[in-house]
Coordinates of C-alpha atoms and ligand atoms in Angstrom, one line a residue:
M1 CA 63.6 17.5 10.2
D2 CA 62.5 20.3 12.3
G3 CA 61.8 23.7 10.9
K4 CA 65.5 25.2 10.9
E5 CA 66.8 22.1 9.4
L6 CA 64.0 22.4 6.7
S7 CA 64.7 25.9 5.9
L8 CA 68.7 25.5 5.9
S9 CA 68.2 22.4 3.3
L10 CA 65.7 24.6 1.3
L11 CA 68.4 27.2 1.3
F12 CA 70.9 24.9 0.2
C13 CA 68.4 23.6 -2.8
I14 CA 68.0 26.9 -4.1
F15 CA 71.4 28.1 -4.1
S16 CA 72.7 24.5 -5.3
I17 CA 72.9 22.9 -8.9
V18 CA 72.3 19.4 -7.4
N19 CA 68.7 18.4 -7.6
C20 CA 66.8 17.9 -4.2
C21 CA 63.3 17.1 -3.5
I22 CA 63.1 17.8 0.6
E23 CA 59.3 16.5 1.1
N24 CA 57.6 14.1 -1.4
T25 CA 54.3 16.0 -3.0
F26 CA 53.5 13.1 -5.6
N27 CA 53.4 9.6 -5.5
N28 CA 53.0 7.5 -8.6
T29 CA 50.5 10.6 -9.6
A30 CA 49.4 10.4 -13.3
V31 CA 50.6 13.8 -15.3
T32 CA 50.5 15.3 -18.6
L33 CA 53.5 16.9 -19.6
V34 CA 54.8 18.9 -22.6
G35 CA 58.6 18.6 -23.3
A36 CA 59.3 15.3 -21.7
K37 CA 58.9 12.1 -23.7
D38 CA 57.3 9.1 -22.1
I39 CA 56.7 10.3 -18.8
R40 CA 53.2 9.3 -17.6
T41 CA 53.9 9.6 -13.8
I42 CA 55.6 11.6 -11.6
T43 CA 56.7 10.6 -7.8
G44 CA 58.7 12.8 -5.4
C45 CA 59.1 16.5 -6.9
F46 CA 59.2 18.2 -10.2
E47 CA 63.0 19.2 -10.4
P48 CA 65.7 19.7 -13.0
T49 CA 66.5 15.9 -13.9
E50 CA 67.4 15.2 -17.4
D51 CA 64.2 13.8 -18.2
L52 CA 62.4 16.9 -16.8
V53 CA 64.5 19.7 -17.5
K54 CA 62.7 20.7 -20.9
V55 CA 59.1 20.6 -19.4
S56 CA 57.2 23.4 -20.5
Y57 CA 53.7 22.5 -19.3
I58 CA 52.7 20.3 -16.3
Q59 CA 49.0 18.9 -16.0
I60 CA 47.3 17.0 -13.2
V61 CA 44.0 16.4 -13.3
N62 CA 41.4 14.1 -11.3
E63 CA 44.3 12.9 -9.1
S64 CA 45.1 12.7 -5.3
V65 CA 47.5 15.6 -4.3
P66 CA 46.6 16.3 -0.6
I67 CA 49.3 18.9 -0.2
L68 CA 51.9 20.7 -2.3
R69 CA 55.1 20.5 -0.1
R70 CA 58.0 22.6 -0.4
G71 CA 59.9 22.0 -3.6
A72 CA 57.1 20.4 -5.1
I73 CA 57.9 22.1 -8.6
N74 CA 61.2 23.5 -8.7
G75 CA 64.4 24.7 -10.9
L76 CA 62.6 24.0 -14.4
P77 CA 64.0 26.6 -16.5
N78 CA 61.4 26.1 -19.1
L79 CA 58.3 25.6 -17.1
V80 CA 55.7 28.1 -18.7
D81 CA 52.4 26.9 -17.3
V82 CA 51.2 24.7 -14.4
V83 CA 47.7 23.3 -14.2
L84 CA 46.5 21.4 -11.0
E85 CA 42.9 20.7 -11.2
R86 CA 40.5 18.6 -9.2
N87 CA 43.1 16.8 -6.9
S88 CA 41.5 17.1 -3.4
M89 CA 44.3 19.4 -2.6
Q90 CA 43.8 21.0 0.7
D91 CA 47.0 23.0 1.3
I92 CA 50.1 24.6 -0.3
D93 CA 53.3 24.7 1.7
P94 CA 55.3 28.0 1.4
D95 CA 58.2 27.6 -1.3
S96 CA 56.2 24.8 -3.3
F97 CA 57.3 26.6 -6.1
Y98 CA 60.8 27.9 -6.9
N99 CA 63.5 28.9 -9.5
L100 CA 61.0 29.0 -12.2
P101 CA 62.2 31.9 -14.8
K102 CA 59.7 31.3 -17.4
L103 CA 56.5 30.4 -15.1
Y104 CA 53.6 32.5 -16.4
L105 CA 50.2 30.6 -15.3
I106 CA 49.4 28.5 -12.3
K107 CA 45.8 27.2 -12.3
I108 CA 45.0 25.4 -9.0
K109 CA 41.2 24.9 -9.8
Q110 CA 38.5 22.9 -8.0
N111 CA 40.5 21.9 -4.8
N112 CA 39.8 22.2 -1.3
I113 CA 42.2 24.9 -0.3
R114 CA 41.2 26.8 2.7
V115 CA 44.3 29.2 3.4
L116 CA 46.7 30.9 1.1
R117 CA 49.8 31.4 3.1
E118 CA 52.4 33.9 2.7
G119 CA 55.7 32.6 0.9
V120 CA 53.7 30.5 -1.6
F121 CA 53.3 32.6 -4.7
N122 CA 55.7 35.7 -3.3
G123 CA 58.9 36.5 -5.7
L124 CA 57.5 34.5 -8.6
N125 CA 57.3 35.8 -12.1
L126 CA 54.0 34.6 -12.4
T127 CA 51.7 36.5 -14.7
E128 CA 48.3 34.7 -14.2
L129 CA 46.9 33.0 -11.0
C130 CA 43.5 31.1 -11.0
L131 CA 42.4 29.6 -7.6
T132 CA 38.8 29.4 -8.8
D133 CA 36.4 27.1 -7.0
N134 CA 38.1 26.2 -3.8
N135 CA 37.1 26.8 0.1
I136 CA 39.6 29.7 0.5
E137 CA 38.7 31.4 3.6
I138 CA 42.0 33.1 4.9
I139 CA 44.5 35.2 2.8
Y140 CA 47.3 36.1 4.6
P141 CA 48.0 39.8 4.3
N142 CA 51.5 39.5 2.4
A143 CA 50.1 36.3 -0.2
F144 CA 50.1 38.5 -3.2
D145 CA 53.1 40.9 -2.1
D146 CA 56.3 40.8 -4.5
M147 CA 54.7 39.6 -7.7
P148 CA 56.4 41.7 -10.1
K149 CA 54.4 40.4 -13.2
L150 CA 51.1 39.3 -11.7
S151 CA 48.5 40.7 -13.7
I152 CA 45.3 38.4 -13.6
L153 CA 44.1 37.0 -10.5
F154 CA 41.0 34.6 -9.9
L155 CA 39.6 34.0 -6.5
N156 CA 36.0 33.7 -7.6
E157 CA 33.9 30.8 -6.1
N158 CA 35.4 30.9 -2.5
K159 CA 34.8 31.7 0.9
I160 CA 36.7 35.0 1.2
T161 CA 34.9 37.2 3.9
R162 CA 37.4 39.7 4.2
W163 CA 38.8 42.4 1.6
R164 CA 42.1 43.7 2.5
S165 CA 43.4 47.0 1.5
D166 CA 47.1 46.0 2.2
W167 CA 46.8 43.4 -0.5
F168 CA 49.4 43.5 -3.6
K169 CA 52.4 45.5 -2.2
R170 CA 55.1 45.8 -5.0
S171 CA 53.0 43.9 -7.2
P172 CA 52.3 46.8 -9.8
Q173 CA 51.0 44.7 -12.8
V174 CA 47.8 43.7 -11.4
S175 CA 44.9 44.6 -13.4
V176 CA 42.1 41.7 -13.5
L177 CA 40.8 40.7 -10.2
N178 CA 37.9 38.4 -10.3
F179 CA 36.6 37.8 -6.6
E180 CA 33.2 37.1 -7.9
Y181 CA 30.9 34.3 -5.5
N182 CA 32.5 34.9 -2.4
L183 CA 31.3 36.2 1.0
I184 CA 32.8 39.5 1.0
T185 CA 30.6 42.3 3.2
T186 CA 33.0 45.4 3.3
V187 CA 34.8 47.5 0.9
P188 CA 37.1 49.0 3.3
Y189 CA 39.2 52.3 3.2
R190 CA 41.5 52.7 0.1
C191 CA 40.5 49.1 -0.9
L192 CA 42.6 49.4 -4.3
Q193 CA 45.4 51.4 -2.9
N194 CA 48.2 49.1 -4.2
V195 CA 46.6 48.9 -7.5
K196 CA 47.0 51.2 -10.3
S197 CA 44.2 52.0 -12.4
S198 CA 45.4 51.4 -15.5
H199 CA 48.2 49.7 -17.2
L200 CA 50.5 49.8 -20.6
I201 CA 50.6 46.6 -22.2
G202 CA 52.4 47.1 -25.3
N203 CA 51.4 50.6 -26.4
V204 CA 48.0 49.8 -25.5
R205 CA 46.4 51.3 -22.2
V206 CA 44.4 48.6 -20.3
D207 CA 42.2 49.6 -17.4
T208 CA 41.8 47.8 -14.1
N209 CA 38.8 45.5 -13.9
V210 CA 37.9 44.5 -10.5
Q211 CA 34.8 42.1 -10.1
L212 CA 33.1 41.7 -6.8
N213 CA 29.6 40.6 -8.0
N214 CA 27.8 37.9 -6.0
N215 CA 29.2 38.7 -2.5
R216 CA 27.6 40.0 0.4
I217 CA 28.4 43.7 0.3
K218 CA 26.7 45.9 3.1
K219 CA 28.9 48.2 3.4
I220 CA 31.3 50.7 1.5
E221 CA 33.6 52.5 3.7
D222 CA 34.0 56.2 3.4
G223 CA 37.0 56.7 1.2
A224 CA 36.8 53.2 -0.1
F225 CA 38.3 54.3 -3.6
E226 CA 40.3 57.2 -2.7
G227 CA 43.9 57.0 -4.1
L228 CA 42.4 55.8 -7.2
E229 CA 42.6 58.6 -9.9
M230 CA 40.0 56.5 -12.0
L231 CA 39.1 52.6 -12.1
G232 CA 38.3 51.2 -15.3
W233 CA 35.4 48.7 -14.1
L234 CA 34.3 47.9 -10.6
F235 CA 31.4 45.3 -10.7
L236 CA 29.2 45.3 -7.6
H237 CA 25.9 44.7 -8.3
K238 CA 24.2 41.5 -7.6
T239 CA 24.7 41.9 -4.1
K240 CA 23.2 39.7 -1.6
Ligands
NAG301 C1 52.8 5.8 -2.1 O1 51.1 5.2 -2.6 C2 51.6 3.9 -2.2 C3 50.1 3.2 -2.9 O2 49.0 3.8 -2.5 C4 51.7 3.7 -1.0 O3 51.5 2.4 -0.5 C5 52.7 4.4 -0.4 O4 52.9 4.2 1.3 C6 52.7 5.8 -0.8 N1 54.2 6.3 -0.4 C7 54.3 7.3 0.1 C8 55.7 7.8 0.3 O5 53.5 8.2 0.6
NAG302 C1 37.7 14.5 -14.4 O1 36.7 14.0 -13.8 C2 35.2 14.8 -14.4 C3 34.5 14.4 -13.2 O2 34.4 13.2 -12.8 C4 35.4 14.4 -15.8 O3 34.3 15.3 -15.9 C5 36.5 14.9 -16.4 O4 36.5 14.6 -17.8 C6 37.7 14.2 -15.8 N1 38.9 14.6 -16.5 C7 40.1 14.4 -17.2 C8 40.9 14.8 -17.6 O5 40.1 13.3 -16.5
NAG303 C1 62.0 36.6 -13.3 O1 62.2 37.0 -14.9 C2 63.4 37.7 -15.3 C3 63.5 37.9 -16.4 O2 62.5 38.2 -17.1 C4 64.8 36.7 -14.7 O3 66.0 37.2 -14.7 C5 64.4 36.4 -13.0 O4 65.5 35.7 -12.6 C6 63.1 35.9 -12.6 N1 62.9 35.7 -11.4 C7 62.6 34.5 -10.7 C8 62.6 34.4 -9.2 O5 62.6 33.6 -11.5

């Protein structure tokens, strides 16, 4: 399929009630599920078949899943948590996740992802995203835009060299950012311009917490913290 056909069929999938798995992500992959009886392996995609429609938790650990492909996990109305750990994953295609109204957590830890593309997480109702211990070097500027509920983001133990002030557009709940153990050298002008300094969670005020310990910070640009009334915590020590 060429790109155009692919996006047309994806559009069809998103707006249709028939199930469709455009590209296989899983191949006899061992899986631990909550909400599905007697399913131990998955081939193709996770989609709302009779067997899978009640799934609330997906865990795949120590398997081989080289690339999460379009539609890998889609259309599950009860899915809350996705945990994909140590699967030698190298890439995540845009639209790997869609139509997941209850999704709370995606944890893709200890894999080999190098690039975070646009269109992977945008628009998801996710609260917590953990990408600890990958090889992430490149993050597209819009990778974390339009995530209305994103609150907690773990990107520690990666190879990020650049902090971008334009991250987190229209993602107003961002409040815990852990970027420890990366290779960031500069804190740029208005580094947190799209991040609020505190949030009300229930009735409790919670201060934003940004962790940048163990990076390579050599420069803090003038006005780096402009646009923030007050930052709860910014951890910058142990800079090499
Ligand atoms: C799935 O895995 C089997 C066994 O490793 C392999 O023979 C087969 O080609 C794979 N199928 C796909 C679609 O990748
Ligand atoms: C995955 O592999 C690691 C290292 O080999 C091991 O310590 C861990 O127990 C394994 N976890 C599961 C759920 O199989
Ligand atoms: C996000 O959640 C709301 C309800 O909290 C729901 O109405 C909406 O359809 C969800 N959006 C997506 C993209 O799943």
